[in-house]
Short mmCIF file of C-alpha atoms and ligand atoms in Angstrom, two decimals:
data_model
loop_
_atom_site.label_atom_id
_atom_site.label_comp_id
_atom_site.label_asym_id
_atom_site.label_seq_id
_atom_site.Cartn_x
_atom_site.Cartn_y
_atom_site.Cartn_z
CA MET E 6 43.76 -56.13 17.54
CA PRO E 7 45.36 -58.96 15.50
CA ASN E 8 43.61 -60.63 12.58
CA HIS E 9 44.01 -63.98 14.33
CA TRP E 10 43.30 -64.62 17.97
CA VAL E 11 44.30 -68.28 17.72
CA HIS E 12 47.90 -68.98 16.75
CA HIS E 13 47.70 -72.77 16.50
CA PRO E 14 45.69 -75.11 14.25
CA ILE E 15 42.05 -75.42 15.23
CA ASP E 16 39.18 -77.38 13.75
CA THR E 17 36.58 -75.18 12.11
CA PRO E 18 34.11 -73.63 12.21
CA ALA E 19 34.74 -72.69 15.84
CA VAL E 20 33.18 -69.94 17.91
CA LEU E 21 35.94 -68.07 19.75
CA VAL E 22 35.53 -65.94 22.87
CA HIS E 23 38.42 -63.68 23.81
CA GLN E 24 38.87 -64.03 27.54
CA GLU E 25 40.44 -60.62 28.23
CA ILE E 26 37.97 -58.65 26.09
CA LEU E 27 35.06 -60.54 27.67
CA GLN E 28 36.43 -59.81 31.14
CA LYS E 29 36.85 -56.12 30.30
CA ASN E 30 33.33 -55.79 28.86
CA ILE E 31 31.93 -57.40 32.03
CA HIS E 32 34.08 -55.21 34.26
CA ASP E 33 33.24 -51.95 32.46
CA MET E 34 29.47 -52.52 32.71
CA ALA E 35 29.80 -53.43 36.39
CA VAL E 36 31.72 -50.20 37.00
CA PHE E 37 29.01 -48.23 35.18
CA ALA E 38 26.30 -49.83 37.32
CA LYS E 39 28.23 -49.15 40.51
CA THR E 40 28.94 -45.54 39.54
CA TYR E 41 25.24 -44.81 39.08
CA HIS E 42 24.08 -46.97 42.02
CA LEU E 43 22.19 -49.35 39.74
CA ALA E 44 21.51 -53.02 40.27
CA LEU E 45 22.98 -54.92 37.31
CA ARG E 46 20.98 -57.93 36.16
CA PRO E 47 22.56 -59.00 32.85
CA HIS E 48 20.45 -60.83 30.28
CA ILE E 49 22.12 -64.21 29.72
CA LYS E 50 20.27 -65.00 26.48
CA THR E 51 23.38 -63.62 24.72
CA HIS E 52 25.78 -66.29 25.94
CA LYS E 53 23.70 -69.00 27.74
CA ILE E 54 26.92 -70.06 29.47
CA PRO E 55 27.04 -70.53 33.27
CA GLU E 56 30.78 -69.71 33.39
CA ILE E 57 30.06 -66.26 31.92
CA ALA E 58 27.08 -65.71 34.21
CA ARG E 59 29.37 -66.46 37.16
CA MET E 60 31.90 -63.91 35.90
CA GLN E 61 29.09 -61.34 35.73
CA LEU E 62 28.01 -62.12 39.28
CA ALA E 63 31.60 -62.01 40.54
CA ALA E 64 31.90 -58.55 38.99
CA GLY E 65 28.90 -57.34 40.97
CA ALA E 66 25.69 -58.35 39.17
CA VAL E 67 22.79 -58.93 41.59
CA GLY E 68 21.40 -61.79 39.53
CA VAL E 69 20.59 -62.61 35.92
CA THR E 70 17.78 -62.11 33.45
CA THR E 71 16.61 -64.88 31.13
CA ALA E 72 14.12 -64.92 28.29
CA LYS E 73 12.85 -68.42 28.90
CA LEU E 74 11.99 -70.60 31.85
CA GLY E 75 14.29 -73.29 30.40
CA GLU E 76 17.27 -70.91 30.48
CA ALA E 77 16.42 -70.04 34.08
CA GLU E 78 16.30 -73.74 34.99
CA VAL E 79 19.78 -74.27 33.56
CA MET E 80 21.18 -71.23 35.37
CA ALA E 81 19.61 -72.34 38.66
CA ALA E 82 21.01 -75.85 38.20
CA HIS E 83 24.44 -74.19 37.97
CA GLY E 84 23.98 -72.39 41.28
CA ILE E 85 22.67 -69.02 40.02
CA THR E 86 19.88 -68.24 42.40
CA ASP E 87 18.49 -64.78 41.62
CA ILE E 88 16.70 -64.79 38.28
CA LEU E 89 14.27 -62.55 36.40
CA ILE E 90 12.42 -64.40 33.65
CA ALA E 91 11.57 -61.47 31.39
CA TYR E 92 8.85 -63.29 29.51
CA PRO E 93 5.15 -63.95 30.13
CA ILE E 94 4.59 -67.34 31.77
CA ILE E 95 1.43 -68.89 30.34
CA GLY E 96 0.00 -72.39 30.79
CA LYS E 97 -0.20 -74.93 33.62
CA GLU E 98 2.95 -76.79 32.52
CA LYS E 99 5.02 -73.66 32.84
CA LEU E 100 3.43 -72.58 36.11
CA LYS E 101 4.31 -75.95 37.57
CA ARG E 102 7.91 -75.51 36.41
CA LEU E 103 7.97 -72.01 37.87
CA GLU E 104 6.73 -73.39 41.18
CA GLU E 105 9.54 -75.99 41.15
CA LEU E 106 12.18 -73.44 40.19
CA ARG E 107 11.21 -71.26 43.14
CA LYS E 108 12.36 -74.05 45.42
CA ILE E 109 16.00 -73.57 44.37
CA ALA E 110 16.13 -69.91 43.28
CA LYS E 111 14.63 -66.49 43.92
CA VAL E 112 12.60 -66.01 40.76
CA MET E 113 10.73 -63.05 39.40
CA THR E 114 8.65 -62.94 36.24
CA VAL E 115 6.78 -60.32 34.19
CA VAL E 116 3.20 -59.59 33.17
CA ASP E 117 1.75 -57.06 30.77
CA GLY E 118 -1.92 -58.01 30.85
CA ARG E 119 -4.82 -59.19 32.99
CA GLU E 120 -5.07 -62.67 31.50
CA GLN E 121 -1.53 -63.67 32.44
CA ALA E 122 -1.88 -62.08 35.85
CA LEU E 123 -5.14 -63.86 36.63
CA GLU E 124 -3.63 -67.21 35.67
CA LEU E 125 -0.55 -66.61 37.83
CA SER E 126 -2.68 -65.32 40.69
CA GLN E 127 -5.12 -68.23 40.64
CA TYR E 128 -2.33 -70.81 40.46
CA ALA E 129 -0.41 -69.17 43.30
CA ASN E 130 -3.47 -68.57 45.44
CA GLU E 131 -4.62 -72.20 45.22
CA ARG E 132 -1.21 -73.31 46.47
CA ASN E 133 -0.64 -70.56 48.98
CA LEU E 134 2.32 -69.17 47.02
CA GLN E 135 3.42 -65.64 46.16
CA PHE E 136 4.90 -64.99 42.71
CA GLU E 137 7.21 -61.97 42.46
CA VAL E 138 6.28 -59.95 39.38
CA LEU E 139 7.34 -56.88 37.42
CA MET E 140 4.89 -55.19 35.06
CA GLU E 141 6.37 -54.93 31.57
CA MET E 142 6.09 -51.57 29.84
CA ASP E 143 6.28 -50.78 26.13
CA SER E 144 8.80 -47.97 25.70
CA GLY E 145 8.61 -48.10 21.89
CA LEU E 146 9.61 -51.61 20.74
CA ARG E 147 5.95 -52.55 20.19
CA ARG E 148 6.52 -56.09 21.41
CA CYS E 149 5.14 -56.97 24.84
CA GLY E 150 4.33 -54.27 27.32
CA VAL E 151 1.62 -51.94 28.53
CA LEU E 152 1.68 -48.35 27.29
CA PRO E 153 2.85 -45.66 29.69
CA GLY E 154 0.41 -43.28 31.36
CA GLN E 155 -3.14 -44.20 32.31
CA ASP E 156 -2.96 -47.72 30.78
CA ALA E 157 0.02 -48.53 32.98
CA LEU E 158 -1.61 -47.05 36.06
CA ALA E 159 -4.87 -48.96 35.53
CA LEU E 160 -3.18 -52.32 35.02
CA TYR E 161 -0.72 -51.86 37.87
CA ARG E 162 -3.58 -50.99 40.22
CA GLU E 163 -5.42 -54.13 39.16
CA LEU E 164 -2.32 -56.32 39.54
CA ALA E 165 -1.59 -54.89 42.98
CA GLU E 166 -4.91 -56.22 44.23
CA LEU E 167 -4.51 -59.78 43.00
CA PRO E 168 -3.73 -62.41 45.64
CA GLY E 169 -0.69 -64.59 45.00
CA ILE E 170 1.18 -61.82 43.18
CA ARG E 171 3.77 -59.59 44.80
CA LEU E 172 4.30 -56.63 42.48
CA GLN E 173 7.88 -55.37 42.55
CA GLY E 174 7.83 -52.56 40.00
CA ILE E 175 8.19 -52.07 36.27
CA MET E 176 10.56 -53.07 33.49
CA THR E 177 11.09 -52.34 29.80
CA HIS E 178 13.46 -53.19 26.94
CA ALA E 179 14.06 -50.48 24.33
CA GLY E 180 14.97 -52.95 21.58
CA HIS E 181 13.74 -50.48 18.95
CA ALA E 182 17.12 -48.76 19.43
CA TYR E 183 18.47 -51.50 17.13
CA GLY E 184 16.62 -49.81 14.27
CA ALA E 185 18.32 -46.46 14.92
CA THR E 186 20.29 -44.77 12.16
CA GLY E 187 23.22 -44.02 14.46
CA ILE E 188 24.37 -43.00 17.89
CA ASP E 189 22.35 -39.74 18.07
CA GLN E 190 19.09 -41.59 17.55
CA VAL E 191 20.20 -44.30 19.98
CA ARG E 192 20.74 -41.59 22.63
CA GLU E 193 17.31 -40.10 21.97
CA ILE E 194 15.63 -43.49 22.36
CA ALA E 195 17.65 -44.24 25.49
CA LEU E 196 16.65 -41.00 27.14
CA GLN E 197 13.00 -41.69 26.30
CA GLU E 198 13.32 -45.22 27.71
CA GLY E 199 14.57 -43.93 31.05
CA THR E 200 12.18 -40.98 31.21
CA ILE E 201 9.07 -43.00 30.36
CA MET E 202 9.90 -45.46 33.09
CA VAL E 203 10.68 -42.91 35.77
CA GLU E 204 7.55 -40.90 34.97
CA THR E 205 5.44 -44.04 35.14
CA ALA E 206 6.96 -45.02 38.48
CA GLN E 207 6.15 -41.53 39.74
CA LEU E 208 2.55 -41.84 38.55
CA LEU E 209 2.23 -45.15 40.40
CA ARG E 210 3.67 -43.73 43.59
CA GLU E 211 1.35 -40.73 43.45
CA ALA E 212 -1.49 -43.27 43.41
CA ASP E 213 0.04 -44.92 46.52
CA LEU E 214 1.20 -47.94 44.56
CA ALA E 215 4.65 -49.21 45.54
CA ALA E 216 7.02 -49.69 42.60
CA PRO E 217 10.48 -50.18 44.02
CA GLU E 218 12.09 -51.56 40.85
CA VAL E 219 12.43 -49.48 37.70
CA SER E 220 14.33 -51.78 35.37
CA VAL E 221 15.59 -50.81 31.89
CA GLY E 222 18.17 -51.88 29.47
CA SER E 223 19.54 -52.91 26.18
CA THR E 224 23.21 -52.74 25.24
CA PRO E 225 22.75 -49.74 22.91
CA THR E 226 20.70 -47.67 25.37
CA VAL E 227 21.81 -48.69 28.84
CA ARG E 228 24.56 -46.15 29.39
CA ILE E 229 22.06 -43.32 28.85
CA SER E 230 18.81 -44.75 30.21
CA GLY E 231 20.71 -46.03 33.26
CA GLN E 232 21.68 -42.48 34.12
CA VAL E 233 18.11 -41.20 34.28
CA GLU E 234 17.47 -40.40 37.94
CA GLY E 235 14.98 -42.91 39.34
CA VAL E 236 16.04 -45.94 37.29
CA THR E 237 17.08 -48.67 39.73
CA GLU E 238 18.19 -51.61 37.60
CA ILE E 239 19.80 -52.32 34.21
CA ARG E 240 19.62 -55.54 32.16
CA PRO E 241 22.07 -55.38 29.22
CA GLY E 242 22.86 -58.66 27.50
CA ASN E 243 24.82 -58.30 24.28
CA TYR E 244 27.56 -56.12 25.87
CA VAL E 245 29.55 -59.19 26.95
CA PHE E 246 30.38 -60.01 23.33
CA ASN E 247 29.25 -57.02 21.21
CA ASP E 248 29.12 -57.49 17.43
CA LEU E 249 28.87 -55.67 14.09
CA THR E 250 25.42 -54.37 14.98
CA GLN E 251 26.81 -52.56 18.05
CA ILE E 252 29.65 -51.22 15.87
CA ARG E 253 27.13 -49.95 13.32
CA LEU E 254 25.16 -48.19 16.05
CA GLY E 255 28.33 -46.53 17.37
CA VAL E 256 28.03 -48.33 20.69
CA ALA E 257 31.14 -50.54 20.48
CA THR E 258 34.43 -50.70 18.59
CA GLN E 259 35.99 -53.72 16.93
CA ASP E 260 38.41 -54.02 19.85
CA GLN E 261 35.42 -54.49 22.18
CA CYS E 262 34.04 -57.44 20.21
CA ALA E 263 34.79 -60.56 22.27
CA LEU E 264 33.28 -63.17 19.95
CA ARG E 265 34.51 -64.27 16.54
CA VAL E 266 33.94 -67.26 14.29
CA ALA E 267 37.08 -69.02 13.04
CA THR E 268 36.28 -70.54 9.65
CA ARG E 269 38.34 -72.19 6.92
CA ILE E 270 38.40 -71.48 3.20
CA VAL E 271 37.33 -74.77 1.65
CA SER E 272 36.98 -73.83 -2.01
CA LYS E 273 37.95 -71.07 -4.45
CA PRO E 274 35.81 -71.73 -7.52
CA ALA E 275 36.53 -68.30 -9.07
CA GLU E 276 39.17 -65.56 -8.65
CA ASP E 277 36.64 -63.27 -7.02
CA ARG E 278 34.82 -65.87 -4.91
CA PHE E 279 35.71 -68.34 -2.18
CA ILE E 280 33.71 -70.55 0.12
CA ILE E 281 34.10 -70.86 3.90
CA ASP E 282 32.97 -73.74 6.11
CA ALA E 283 30.49 -71.63 8.09
CA GLY E 284 27.04 -70.74 6.81
CA ALA E 285 23.67 -69.82 8.24
CA LYS E 286 23.88 -72.68 10.76
CA THR E 287 26.86 -70.93 12.33
CA PHE E 288 26.21 -67.22 11.76
CA ALA E 289 22.37 -67.13 11.61
CA LEU E 290 20.85 -64.80 9.04
CA ASP E 291 20.44 -61.73 11.24
CA GLN E 292 21.50 -58.39 9.82
CA GLY E 293 20.68 -56.63 13.07
CA ALA E 294 18.56 -57.52 16.10
CA HIS E 295 14.76 -57.58 16.63
CA GLY E 296 14.24 -58.02 12.87
CA THR E 297 16.22 -54.93 11.87
CA THR E 298 18.53 -55.00 8.83
CA GLY E 299 21.06 -52.23 9.37
CA VAL E 300 24.16 -54.30 8.57
CA SER E 301 24.93 -55.48 5.04
CA GLY E 302 26.56 -58.86 4.41
CA TYR E 303 26.96 -61.56 7.07
CA GLY E 304 29.96 -60.56 9.13
CA ARG E 305 33.31 -58.77 8.96
CA VAL E 306 36.38 -60.74 7.86
CA VAL E 307 38.95 -59.31 10.27
CA GLY E 308 41.93 -57.80 8.47
CA HIS E 309 40.51 -58.41 5.00
CA PRO E 310 38.47 -55.44 3.83
CA GLU E 311 38.61 -56.87 0.30
CA CYS E 312 36.26 -59.68 1.40
CA THR E 313 32.48 -59.48 1.77
CA ILE E 314 30.42 -62.38 3.09
CA ALA E 315 27.74 -61.88 0.48
CA ARG E 316 25.50 -64.93 0.96
CA LEU E 317 24.97 -67.85 3.28
CA SER E 318 23.74 -71.33 2.50
CA GLU E 319 23.19 -73.50 5.54
CA GLU E 320 26.77 -74.83 5.70
CA HIS E 321 28.54 -72.63 3.14
CA GLY E 322 29.50 -68.97 3.34
CA ILE E 323 29.99 -67.28 0.00
CA VAL E 324 32.70 -64.62 0.13
CA ILE E 325 33.15 -62.13 -2.70
CA VAL E 326 36.60 -60.60 -3.18
CA GLN E 327 37.07 -57.15 -4.61
CA GLY E 328 40.58 -56.72 -6.03
CA ALA E 329 43.50 -58.86 -4.91
CA THR E 330 43.66 -61.14 -1.88
CA LYS E 331 46.39 -63.35 -0.48
CA LEU E 332 43.84 -65.76 0.98
CA GLN E 333 43.92 -69.34 -0.28
CA VAL E 334 42.13 -72.63 0.21
CA GLY E 335 43.03 -74.00 3.66
CA ASP E 336 43.52 -70.59 5.28
CA ILE E 337 41.60 -69.80 8.45
CA ILE E 338 39.94 -66.41 8.74
CA GLU E 339 38.20 -64.91 11.76
CA ILE E 340 34.86 -63.20 11.44
CA ILE E 341 32.96 -60.79 13.67
CA PRO E 342 29.29 -61.73 13.26
CA ASN E 343 26.41 -59.33 12.71
CA HIS E 344 24.65 -60.52 15.86
CA SER E 345 26.56 -62.52 18.45
CA CYS E 346 23.52 -63.82 20.42
CA PRO E 347 22.25 -66.30 17.80
CA VAL E 348 25.83 -67.38 17.03
CA ALA E 349 26.27 -68.51 20.64
CA ASN E 350 22.87 -70.21 20.47
CA LEU E 351 23.88 -72.20 17.37
CA THR E 352 27.00 -73.80 18.81
CA ASN E 353 27.39 -76.51 21.46
CA GLU E 354 30.53 -74.93 22.87
CA VAL E 355 32.73 -71.87 22.63
CA HIS E 356 36.54 -71.88 22.58
CA VAL E 357 37.96 -69.44 25.08
CA VAL E 358 41.10 -67.78 23.74
CA SER E 359 43.79 -66.13 25.78
CA ARG E 360 47.19 -64.96 24.49
CA GLY E 361 46.92 -66.81 21.20
CA VAL E 362 45.82 -70.20 22.51
CA VAL E 363 42.54 -71.91 23.32
CA SER E 364 42.63 -72.02 27.11
CA ALA E 365 39.21 -73.54 27.80
CA VAL E 366 36.09 -74.88 26.14
CA TRP E 367 32.76 -73.82 27.63
CA LYS E 368 29.51 -75.61 26.96
CA VAL E 369 26.61 -73.41 25.88
CA ALA E 370 24.56 -75.10 28.55
CA ALA E 371 21.29 -73.22 28.02
CA ARG E 372 21.26 -73.41 24.22
CA GLY E 373 18.07 -74.75 22.73
CA LYS E 374 16.13 -74.01 25.92
CA THR E 375 13.35 -72.29 24.05
CA SER E 376 10.45 -73.37 26.24
C1 LIG Z 409 13.58 -58.02 28.07
C2 LIG Z 409 14.99 -57.83 27.65
N1 LIG Z 409 15.85 -57.27 28.51
C3 LIG Z 409 17.15 -57.08 28.18
C4 LIG Z 409 17.64 -57.47 26.95
C5 LIG Z 409 19.10 -57.26 26.62
O1 LIG Z 409 19.29 -56.43 25.50
P1 LIG Z 409 20.68 -56.36 24.74
O2 LIG Z 409 21.00 -57.70 24.26
O3 LIG Z 409 20.50 -55.32 23.71
O4 LIG Z 409 21.68 -55.90 25.75
C6 LIG Z 409 16.76 -58.06 26.03
C7 LIG Z 409 17.21 -58.47 24.70
O5 LIG Z 409 16.49 -58.86 23.83
C8 LIG Z 409 15.40 -58.24 26.39
O6 LIG Z 409 14.52 -58.81 25.55
#
């Protein structure tokens, strides 16, 4: 893979997306899903770009997953009509928006506790609606989610009896895989993710509770958890772009990273230090995902192992050089970020690159939709 994707002058900093690598990442995941008879519902929080969501659907995805209602609204406005909002919906304002969204899209949401469920149920019941819901399970991330076993059974039973709620099954996200030391631990977590979910679904069915959907997925774990017999749906997100975190985990190679930041050297105040025109407002400060810190520095300068992005101010990146470098003020370098999701969220648009030229500019239409 060349050091430079773009062979003509470009204003910087610019977020680049390599069209062919993106297409291949999308295709490969769709083939995986098809091979194991899984519904693919990619999480679009990674890119927030309707054009990419459409590519995912064209490759065979059944719909999309979003984190926030606002992201779902943007996707629906762009004609994407099958959406899982994998986030608890709390408060009258949001319930009203959910009700509106249901008029233009098939929407499902998640609950992991009685309080949320009662609010959804009451709202729906008063208006003669039915909200489609998955129960969220905690497979080890310790974020949202009910614990497997009797806790899950008790809550699911309770939810199944609430009017206004149509329970469709269970879902989980094994984001704790991002804290793994390497691929062996990732595999262990992935197997647990799938097994926990399938065993819980079995427990529910033995209690005569229907749970048709068993939905799992994170980019690191999905190719293992998706193969556990009984899993029905996968929801990877980051796989479209990949990043240094996936490389660190042994899940992707550099050639599978579809997003880079093109940035210019704007100052060389010392022999061993230069400054680039991208800082924390371009790269974010992540050194992993879900608060993990497995990656050192703030991105890989492609083709320049002598360079380390050691620190970030908001608009400056501070690069330390070990030994000699040919790089000079004015040069453009391309950087693979630690975590591609926040990079896409921090830019208004991405430059799509194909065969050395920028072939399109896509708006990050759902960026900033945090409510
Ligand atoms: C609920 C849920 N599902 C799926 C995903 C996608 O995970 P990844 O980006 O690792 O593919 C996420 C990511 O945070 C998530 O929170």
